[in-house]
Each structure stands twice: as structure tokens, then as C-alpha cells.
Amino acid sequence: MRADRLVSLVLLLRQHGRLSAAALARELEVSTRTVLRDIEALSTAGVPVYAERGRHGGFALLPGFRSELTGLNPDEALALLVAGSRRGAQVFGLGSALASAMLKVVDALPESYRDTAAGAAGRLLIDPKTDLLSRRLVAEEVPDAIVAEVLRAVFAGHKLRIHYAAVDQTPKWRTVDPIGLVTVRDCGYLLATRSGADRTYRLSRVLAAEELAEPAQRPDRVDLDRAWQERSTRFRTGGDQVPVLVRMDPARREDLVGTALAVLTEETDAEGRLRLEVTFQDPRHAEWALWQLSTNAEALAPQWLRTSLRDRADAVAARYGVSS
């Protein structure tokens, strides 16, 4: 909206002192012609913005001008700045709105606090794009038009029609009652109901979306955290998951639990080894997880998994055997 853009333009000038039309256009993601029109509109409205000519010229505000916002102390501003560094807003297409909000947060602080809060936020890194082993964490891409349509339906409380590509199924149109949105490790999910039954849709699998005028059938209030936990539990314990009985070194427990869907039972035997019954998404998942643990874990059941792991070990041994 233009009003939001005008506020952002003023805040950019407040924080940078002087910026060229081209620099403002890049920050606001508009054309330089739009920036010039916005500058004229601000001047007409009484905002003391003026142009400086020359090679290093640009637009600036008269010294001392400030848009006052009150009520934030340094710790509150720091909390907002740190929260703003997370990538959930990008998943839901709110990146530009977040950038504008962060400008307002910084500008709201008294000058004596501003540098302190901004500097402190710069010393905290939340959810980097790679982990300690340099494995790149790739966020799922969802077209802005789809995210915008989903957000409108969620916030307005309207039914939503989505063209959804479930795993190993032909994409189908379905009409749902949206409840809320969740982001987990840069993946976005739509929590909804369809014909009264709980449904969870991965946003990256939504091929098209259309907000309908019909009101959604949903509760007035919902505890999204609780709803997500309940659906996660049903996902981990239902369907065609593969149960596996494992005997293992306790030191490698977290490595196994971190890859399994759920731990059903756990006990320690007389030799101090752990016996766990865990579930995996499918046979391939189970074989991969146990293979990573090498001789630190033994699959006791099912028999097909023991056979598969033995055959894989034989193949590796044959590949690296001593040549005659």
C-alpha cells in the first residue's frame, strides 16, 4: 500500500540521512519515478524532505525531524529485531512487511538506545542457511501469489480452494476450511479441515489457490501449537510406518532418535545396552538409519531389515576386498 511505502521512505531517510532516488527505489522495490512521486507527496503533506544536488546528492529530511513512536524499551526492541531475523516471514511471503516493521522498530527507539539494540541484534544469528557441517538448509519455494491467496483466506476466515499435489498422487482440486499456518525448518504448512476432518497441507505442494467468498467452518479460537502437536503425534504413530526393534550402544541413542519418527518403547538390558522399538517412514528410511549406526546398533526385527543390512554389508566387503 502507498501509505506504508511513504512511512518506510521517511524511516529510511531518518536512518541513513541521505539516499539517492535509485537507492530508495531498490530498498522499496519500486521504480525511481514512483520514488519521485512519493517525495512530492511527502512534501505536499508537510514532511520536510528536500533534495541535495551533485554527485553525492540525494534526498534527506531536515535535521531534527522524527516520527515519534513510544513504548518500546531496549530489551523489547532487541527481542523484535532478533525475531525479525528468523526466516518464517519469508516462508509466508511477509519478507517486505517484516523489513518495513524492523525499520519502524529501530526508529521507535531513543537515539541513545538505537545503536545499542541494532548492534546487539547483529551479534545474534538465528537459523543460518547452513549448519555446523556446512550442509545447506534449503527453504522451500512457494510462489508469492499462492502464499498471498492462502493468507487472505486464513485471515478473512473464508474457505479456500487449492490444487494440491499429494505425494505419489495426481494433483486434485479440493476445498478446505483453513485454520492457520505453521512454519517448521523453513517448510510452511496449512492446517485446515475438509468435510470436518483434520488435514495438513504442505505449502510447497499447493500448485494454485483461490480464496472463496463462503465463510470457513472453523472455531473462533484455536491453539495452533496444540493442534500442531496433536497432528504430529498422529503422523508419527499412524499410517504405514515401519516398526523396528533395535539393540544399541546408549552413546548413539540421539543419533537414532533424531532420525526415527517415534520411540514406542525403551529399556536397558542386563549388559547396559538399550533396546528400543522405533518407527520409520518406510523400509528405505529404516535401512538408511540403521546403516548410519554401523556396528553401534543391531536391528533385531523385522527379519527383512536384518537380511537387507547383511546383504549391503556383504556387498561393501566384496567391493573393498583384497584383490588376488
PDB file of N, CA, C and O in Angstrom, residues 198-249:
ATOM      1  N   ASP A 198      -9.581 -33.296  10.141  1.00  0.00           N
ATOM      2  CA  ASP A 198      -8.332 -32.547  10.168  1.00  0.00           C
ATOM      3  C   ASP A 198      -7.478 -32.879   8.944  1.00  0.00           C
ATOM      4  O   ASP A 198      -7.333 -34.042   8.572  1.00  0.00           O
ATOM      5  N   ARG A 199      -6.890 -31.847   8.353  1.00  0.00           N
ATOM      6  CA  ARG A 199      -5.990 -32.028   7.224  1.00  0.00           C
ATOM      7  C   ARG A 199      -4.796 -31.076   7.385  1.00  0.00           C
ATOM      8  O   ARG A 199      -4.929 -29.963   7.885  1.00  0.00           O
ATOM      9  N   THR A 200      -3.617 -31.527   6.936  1.00  0.00           N
ATOM     10  CA  THR A 200      -2.409 -30.711   6.944  1.00  0.00           C
ATOM     11  C   THR A 200      -1.821 -30.725   5.546  1.00  0.00           C
ATOM     12  O   THR A 200      -1.576 -31.799   4.989  1.00  0.00           O
ATOM     13  N   TYR A 201      -1.599 -29.534   4.967  1.00  0.00           N
ATOM     14  CA  TYR A 201      -1.116 -29.426   3.591  1.00  0.00           C
ATOM     15  C   TYR A 201       0.223 -28.685   3.568  1.00  0.00           C
ATOM     16  O   TYR A 201       0.362 -27.617   4.177  1.00  0.00           O
ATOM     17  N   ARG A 202       1.185 -29.257   2.866  1.00  0.00           N
ATOM     18  CA  ARG A 202       2.483 -28.612   2.711  1.00  0.00           C
ATOM     19  C   ARG A 202       2.366 -27.545   1.629  1.00  0.00           C
ATOM     20  O   ARG A 202       1.941 -27.835   0.508  1.00  0.00           O
ATOM     21  N   LEU A 203       2.741 -26.315   1.964  1.00  0.00           N
ATOM     22  CA  LEU A 203       2.533 -25.203   1.028  1.00  0.00           C
ATOM     23  C   LEU A 203       3.281 -25.403  -0.285  1.00  0.00           C
ATOM     24  O   LEU A 203       2.803 -24.980  -1.339  1.00  0.00           O
ATOM     25  N   SER A 204       4.441 -26.035  -0.241  1.00  0.00           N
ATOM     26  CA  SER A 204       5.208 -26.217  -1.472  1.00  0.00           C
ATOM     27  C   SER A 204       4.522 -27.164  -2.445  1.00  0.00           C
ATOM     28  O   SER A 204       4.905 -27.234  -3.615  1.00  0.00           O
ATOM     29  N   ARG A 205       3.504 -27.897  -1.989  1.00  0.00           N
ATOM     30  CA  ARG A 205       2.781 -28.814  -2.864  1.00  0.00           C
ATOM     31  C   ARG A 205       1.461 -28.221  -3.355  1.00  0.00           C
ATOM     32  O   ARG A 205       0.706 -28.891  -4.053  1.00  0.00           O
ATOM     33  N   VAL A 206       1.182 -26.978  -2.965  1.00  0.00           N
ATOM     34  CA  VAL A 206      -0.005 -26.287  -3.456  1.00  0.00           C
ATOM     35  C   VAL A 206       0.347 -25.652  -4.795  1.00  0.00           C
ATOM     36  O   VAL A 206       1.194 -24.768  -4.873  1.00  0.00           O
ATOM     37  N   LEU A 207      -0.298 -26.115  -5.851  1.00  0.00           N
ATOM     38  CA  LEU A 207       0.011 -25.624  -7.205  1.00  0.00           C
ATOM     39  C   LEU A 207      -0.775 -24.376  -7.563  1.00  0.00           C
ATOM     40  O   LEU A 207      -0.348 -23.595  -8.422  1.00  0.00           O
ATOM     41  N   ALA A 208      -1.915 -24.183  -6.936  1.00  0.00           N
ATOM     42  CA  ALA A 208      -2.738 -22.995  -7.165  1.00  0.00           C
ATOM     43  C   ALA A 208      -3.689 -22.859  -5.985  1.00  0.00           C
ATOM     44  O   ALA A 208      -4.004 -23.863  -5.307  1.00  0.00           O
ATOM     45  N   ALA A 209      -4.135 -21.643  -5.722  1.00  0.00           N
ATOM     46  CA  ALA A 209      -5.024 -21.412  -4.585  1.00  0.00           C
ATOM     47  C   ALA A 209      -6.008 -20.301  -4.923  1.00  0.00           C
ATOM     48  O   ALA A 209      -5.676 -19.362  -5.653  1.00  0.00           O
ATOM     49  N   GLU A 210      -7.209 -20.429  -4.370  1.00  0.00           N
ATOM     50  CA  GLU A 210      -8.249 -19.430  -4.641  1.00  0.00           C
ATOM     51  C   GLU A 210      -9.089 -19.236  -3.384  1.00  0.00           C
ATOM     52  O   GLU A 210      -9.704 -20.175  -2.875  1.00  0.00           O
ATOM     53  N   GLU A 211      -9.083 -18.014  -2.866  1.00  0.00           N
ATOM     54  CA  GLU A 211      -9.932 -17.680  -1.725  1.00  0.00           C
ATOM     55  C   GLU A 211     -11.381 -17.608  -2.188  1.00  0.00           C
ATOM     56  O   GLU A 211     -11.683 -16.975  -3.200  1.00  0.00           O
ATOM     57  N   LEU A 212     -12.284 -18.256  -1.457  1.00  0.00           N
ATOM     58  CA  LEU A 212     -13.703 -18.230  -1.784  1.00  0.00           C
ATOM     59  C   LEU A 212     -14.432 -17.234  -0.882  1.00  0.00           C
ATOM     60  O   LEU A 212     -13.936 -16.863   0.181  1.00  0.00           O
ATOM     61  N   ALA A 213     -15.603 -16.826  -1.304  1.00  0.00           N
ATOM     62  CA  ALA A 213     -16.371 -15.860  -0.515  1.00  0.00           C
ATOM     63  C   ALA A 213     -17.084 -16.515   0.664  1.00  0.00           C
ATOM     64  O   ALA A 213     -17.442 -15.841   1.635  1.00  0.00           O
ATOM     65  N   GLU A 214     -17.269 -17.817   0.601  1.00  0.00           N
ATOM     66  CA  GLU A 214     -18.015 -18.530   1.639  1.00  0.00           C
ATOM     67  C   GLU A 214     -17.219 -18.596   2.941  1.00  0.00           C
ATOM     68  O   GLU A 214     -16.033 -18.932   2.934  1.00  0.00           O
ATOM     69  N   PRO A 215     -17.870 -18.301   4.091  1.00  0.00           N
ATOM     70  CA  PRO A 215     -17.160 -18.366   5.375  1.00  0.00           C
ATOM     71  C   PRO A 215     -16.679 -19.787   5.669  1.00  0.00           C
ATOM     72  O   PRO A 215     -17.364 -20.765   5.371  1.00  0.00           O
ATOM     73  N   ALA A 216     -15.509 -19.889   6.266  1.00  0.00           N
ATOM     74  CA  ALA A 216     -14.962 -21.196   6.644  1.00  0.00           C
ATOM     75  C   ALA A 216     -15.638 -21.700   7.904  1.00  0.00           C
ATOM     76  O   ALA A 216     -16.036 -20.916   8.773  1.00  0.00           O
ATOM     77  N   GLN A 217     -15.790 -23.004   7.989  1.00  0.00           N
ATOM     78  CA  GLN A 217     -16.329 -23.634   9.188  1.00  0.00           C
ATOM     79  C   GLN A 217     -15.144 -23.966  10.099  1.00  0.00           C
ATOM     80  O   GLN A 217     -14.433 -24.937   9.895  1.00  0.00           O
ATOM     81  N   ARG A 218     -14.917 -23.114  11.088  1.00  0.00           N
ATOM     82  CA  ARG A 218     -13.773 -23.312  11.977  1.00  0.00           C
ATOM     83  C   ARG A 218     -14.063 -22.670  13.320  1.00  0.00           C
ATOM     84  O   ARG A 218     -14.913 -21.767  13.416  1.00  0.00           O
ATOM     85  N   PRO A 219     -13.367 -23.092  14.382  1.00  0.00           N
ATOM     86  CA  PRO A 219     -13.608 -22.493  15.698  1.00  0.00           C
ATOM     87  C   PRO A 219     -13.129 -21.043  15.737  1.00  0.00           C
ATOM     88  O   PRO A 219     -12.210 -20.652  15.000  1.00  0.00           O
ATOM     89  N   ASP A 220     -13.759 -20.245  16.599  1.00  0.00           N
ATOM     90  CA  ASP A 220     -13.366 -18.843  16.720  1.00  0.00           C
ATOM     91  C   ASP A 220     -11.940 -18.713  17.256  1.00  0.00           C
ATOM     92  O   ASP A 220     -11.195 -17.827  16.864  1.00  0.00           O
ATOM     93  N   ARG A 221     -11.577 -19.605  18.171  1.00  0.00           N
ATOM     94  CA  ARG A 221     -10.238 -19.581  18.745  1.00  0.00           C
ATOM     95  C   ARG A 221      -9.597 -20.952  18.567  1.00  0.00           C
ATOM     96  O   ARG A 221     -10.272 -21.978  18.659  1.00  0.00           O
ATOM     97  N   VAL A 222      -8.311 -20.960  18.336  1.00  0.00           N
ATOM     98  CA  VAL A 222      -7.608 -22.222  18.158  1.00  0.00           C
ATOM     99  C   VAL A 222      -6.209 -22.093  18.745  1.00  0.00           C
ATOM    100  O   VAL A 222      -5.566 -21.041  18.631  1.00  0.00           O
ATOM    101  N   ASP A 223      -5.752 -23.145  19.420  1.00  0.00           N
ATOM    102  CA  ASP A 223      -4.388 -23.209  19.943  1.00  0.00           C
ATOM    103  C   ASP A 223      -3.550 -23.907  18.881  1.00  0.00           C
ATOM    104  O   ASP A 223      -3.526 -25.147  18.801  1.00  0.00           O
ATOM    105  N   LEU A 224      -2.876 -23.124  18.025  1.00  0.00           N
ATOM    106  CA  LEU A 224      -2.127 -23.702  16.912  1.00  0.00           C
ATOM    107  C   LEU A 224      -1.022 -24.635  17.394  1.00  0.00           C
ATOM    108  O   LEU A 224      -0.760 -25.667  16.774  1.00  0.00           O
ATOM    109  N   ASP A 225      -0.361 -24.271  18.487  1.00  0.00           N
ATOM    110  CA  ASP A 225       0.721 -25.114  18.992  1.00  0.00           C
ATOM    111  C   ASP A 225       0.189 -26.487  19.390  1.00  0.00           C
ATOM    112  O   ASP A 225       0.772 -27.522  19.040  1.00  0.00           O
ATOM    113  N   ARG A 226      -0.925 -26.495  20.090  1.00  0.00           N
ATOM    114  CA  ARG A 226      -1.531 -27.771  20.500  1.00  0.00           C
ATOM    115  C   ARG A 226      -2.023 -28.553  19.283  1.00  0.00           C
ATOM    116  O   ARG A 226      -1.818 -29.769  19.191  1.00  0.00           O
ATOM    117  N   ALA A 227      -2.652 -27.859  18.332  1.00  0.00           N
ATOM    118  CA  ALA A 227      -3.149 -28.534  17.132  1.00  0.00           C
ATOM    119  C   ALA A 227      -2.002 -29.167  16.352  1.00  0.00           C
ATOM    120  O   ALA A 227      -2.118 -30.293  15.852  1.00  0.00           O
ATOM    121  N   TRP A 228      -0.881 -28.450  16.262  1.00  0.00           N
ATOM    122  CA  TRP A 228       0.285 -28.995  15.540  1.00  0.00           C
ATOM    123  C   TRP A 228       0.848 -30.218  16.258  1.00  0.00           C
ATOM    124  O   TRP A 228       1.209 -31.208  15.625  1.00  0.00           O
ATOM    125  N   GLN A 229       0.934 -30.153  17.578  1.00  0.00           N
ATOM    126  CA  GLN A 229       1.454 -31.290  18.346  1.00  0.00           C
ATOM    127  C   GLN A 229       0.570 -32.519  18.164  1.00  0.00           C
ATOM    128  O   GLN A 229       1.063 -33.649  18.000  1.00  0.00           O
ATOM    129  N   GLU A 230      -0.739 -32.324  18.188  1.00  0.00           N
ATOM    130  CA  GLU A 230      -1.659 -33.452  18.019  1.00  0.00           C
ATOM    131  C   GLU A 230      -1.519 -34.071  16.637  1.00  0.00           C
ATOM    132  O   GLU A 230      -1.503 -35.297  16.488  1.00  0.00           O
ATOM    133  N   ARG A 231      -1.417 -33.234  15.613  1.00  0.00           N
ATOM    134  CA  ARG A 231      -1.291 -33.760  14.245  1.00  0.00           C
ATOM    135  C   ARG A 231       0.060 -34.432  14.046  1.00  0.00           C
ATOM    136  O   ARG A 231       0.153 -35.442  13.340  1.00  0.00           O
ATOM    137  N   SER A 232       1.103 -33.884  14.666  1.00  0.00           N
ATOM    138  CA  SER A 232       2.421 -34.505  14.567  1.00  0.00           C
ATOM    139  C   SER A 232       2.415 -35.886  15.196  1.00  0.00           C
ATOM    140  O   SER A 232       3.003 -36.831  14.663  1.00  0.00           O
ATOM    141  N   THR A 233       1.737 -36.011  16.336  1.00  0.00           N
ATOM    142  CA  THR A 233       1.660 -37.305  17.014  1.00  0.00           C
ATOM    143  C   THR A 233       0.920 -38.322  16.157  1.00  0.00           C
ATOM    144  O   THR A 233       1.347 -39.473  16.019  1.00  0.00           O
ATOM    145  N   ARG A 234      -0.183 -37.910  15.556  1.00  0.00           N
ATOM    146  CA  ARG A 234      -0.936 -38.824  14.695  1.00  0.00           C
ATOM    147  C   ARG A 234      -0.113 -39.245  13.487  1.00  0.00           C
ATOM    148  O   ARG A 234      -0.147 -40.402  13.062  1.00  0.00           O
ATOM    149  N   PHE A 235       0.670 -38.300  12.943  1.00  0.00           N
ATOM    150  CA  PHE A 235       1.500 -38.619  11.784  1.00  0.00           C
ATOM    151  C   PHE A 235       2.572 -39.637  12.144  1.00  0.00           C
ATOM    152  O   PHE A 235       2.848 -40.573  11.383  1.00  0.00           O
ATOM    153  N   ARG A 236       3.188 -39.469  13.319  1.00  0.00           N
ATOM    154  CA  ARG A 236       4.288 -40.353  13.701  1.00  0.00           C
ATOM    155  C   ARG A 236       3.826 -41.762  14.054  1.00  0.00           C
ATOM    156  O   ARG A 236       4.579 -42.719  13.923  1.00  0.00           O
ATOM    157  N   THR A 237       2.585 -41.880  14.518  1.00  0.00           N
ATOM    158  CA  THR A 237       2.140 -43.184  15.016  1.00  0.00           C
ATOM    159  C   THR A 237       1.125 -43.876  14.103  1.00  0.00           C
ATOM    160  O   THR A 237       0.728 -45.007  14.377  1.00  0.00           O
ATOM    161  N   GLY A 238       0.695 -43.218  13.039  1.00  0.00           N
ATOM    162  CA  GLY A 238      -0.323 -43.816  12.177  1.00  0.00           C
ATOM    163  C   GLY A 238       0.209 -44.177  10.813  1.00  0.00           C
ATOM    164  O   GLY A 238       1.402 -44.114  10.540  1.00  0.00           O
ATOM    165  N   GLY A 239      -0.692 -44.625   9.948  1.00  0.00           N
ATOM    166  CA  GLY A 239      -0.328 -44.928   8.561  1.00  0.00           C
ATOM    167  C   GLY A 239       0.453 -46.210   8.418  1.00  0.00           C
ATOM    168  O   GLY A 239       0.291 -47.169   9.174  1.00  0.00           O
ATOM    169  N   ASP A 240       1.370 -46.244   7.447  1.00  0.00           N
ATOM    170  CA  ASP A 240       2.111 -47.457   7.113  1.00  0.00           C
ATOM    171  C   ASP A 240       3.556 -47.400   7.595  1.00  0.00           C
ATOM    172  O   ASP A 240       4.453 -47.950   6.962  1.00  0.00           O
ATOM    173  N   GLN A 241       3.810 -46.742   8.725  1.00  0.00           N
ATOM    174  CA  GLN A 241       5.170 -46.658   9.228  1.00  0.00           C
ATOM    175  C   GLN A 241       5.727 -48.049   9.562  1.00  0.00           C
ATOM    176  O   GLN A 241       4.981 -48.993   9.838  1.00  0.00           O
ATOM    177  N   VAL A 242       7.059 -48.136   9.536  1.00  0.00           N
ATOM    178  CA  VAL A 242       7.750 -49.405   9.763  1.00  0.00           C
ATOM    179  C   VAL A 242       8.269 -49.462  11.201  1.00  0.00           C
ATOM    180  O   VAL A 242       9.117 -48.644  11.583  1.00  0.00           O
ATOM    181  N   PRO A 243       7.788 -50.415  12.035  1.00  0.00           N
ATOM    182  CA  PRO A 243       8.327 -50.573  13.394  1.00  0.00           C
ATOM    183  C   PRO A 243       9.597 -51.427  13.373  1.00  0.00           C
ATOM    184  O   PRO A 243       9.678 -52.414  12.645  1.00  0.00           O
ATOM    185  N   VAL A 244      10.597 -51.008  14.145  1.00  0.00           N
ATOM    186  CA  VAL A 244      11.874 -51.716  14.183  1.00  0.00           C
ATOM    187  C   VAL A 244      12.314 -51.863  15.640  1.00  0.00           C
ATOM    188  O   VAL A 244      12.249 -50.894  16.407  1.00  0.00           O
ATOM    189  N   LEU A 245      12.768 -53.066  16.004  1.00  0.00           N
ATOM    190  CA  LEU A 245      13.323 -53.310  17.325  1.00  0.00           C
ATOM    191  C   LEU A 245      14.841 -53.251  17.210  1.00  0.00           C
ATOM    192  O   LEU A 245      15.436 -53.962  16.397  1.00  0.00           O
ATOM    193  N   VAL A 246      15.461 -52.384  18.022  1.00  0.00           N
ATOM    194  CA  VAL A 246      16.896 -52.129  17.910  1.00  0.00           C
ATOM    195  C   VAL A 246      17.576 -52.340  19.252  1.00  0.00           C
ATOM    196  O   VAL A 246      17.040 -51.954  20.297  1.00  0.00           O
ATOM    197  N   ARG A 247      18.763 -52.963  19.227  1.00  0.00           N
ATOM    198  CA  ARG A 247      19.637 -53.066  20.400  1.00  0.00           C
ATOM    199  C   ARG A 247      20.886 -52.260  20.079  1.00  0.00           C
ATOM    200  O   ARG A 247      21.510 -52.477  19.040  1.00  0.00           O
ATOM    201  N   MET A 248      21.254 -51.335  20.973  1.00  0.00           N
ATOM    202  CA  MET A 248      22.295 -50.392  20.566  1.00  0.00           C
ATOM    203  C   MET A 248      23.098 -49.846  21.726  1.00  0.00           C
ATOM    204  O   MET A 248      22.720 -49.970  22.904  1.00  0.00           O
ATOM    205  N   ASP A 249      24.216 -49.206  21.357  1.00  0.00           N
ATOM    206  CA  ASP A 249      25.072 -48.500  22.302  1.00  0.00           C
ATOM    207  C   ASP A 249      24.343 -47.242  22.775  1.00  0.00           C
ATOM    208  O   ASP A 249      23.915 -46.429  21.944  1.00  0.00           O
TER     209      ASP A 249
END
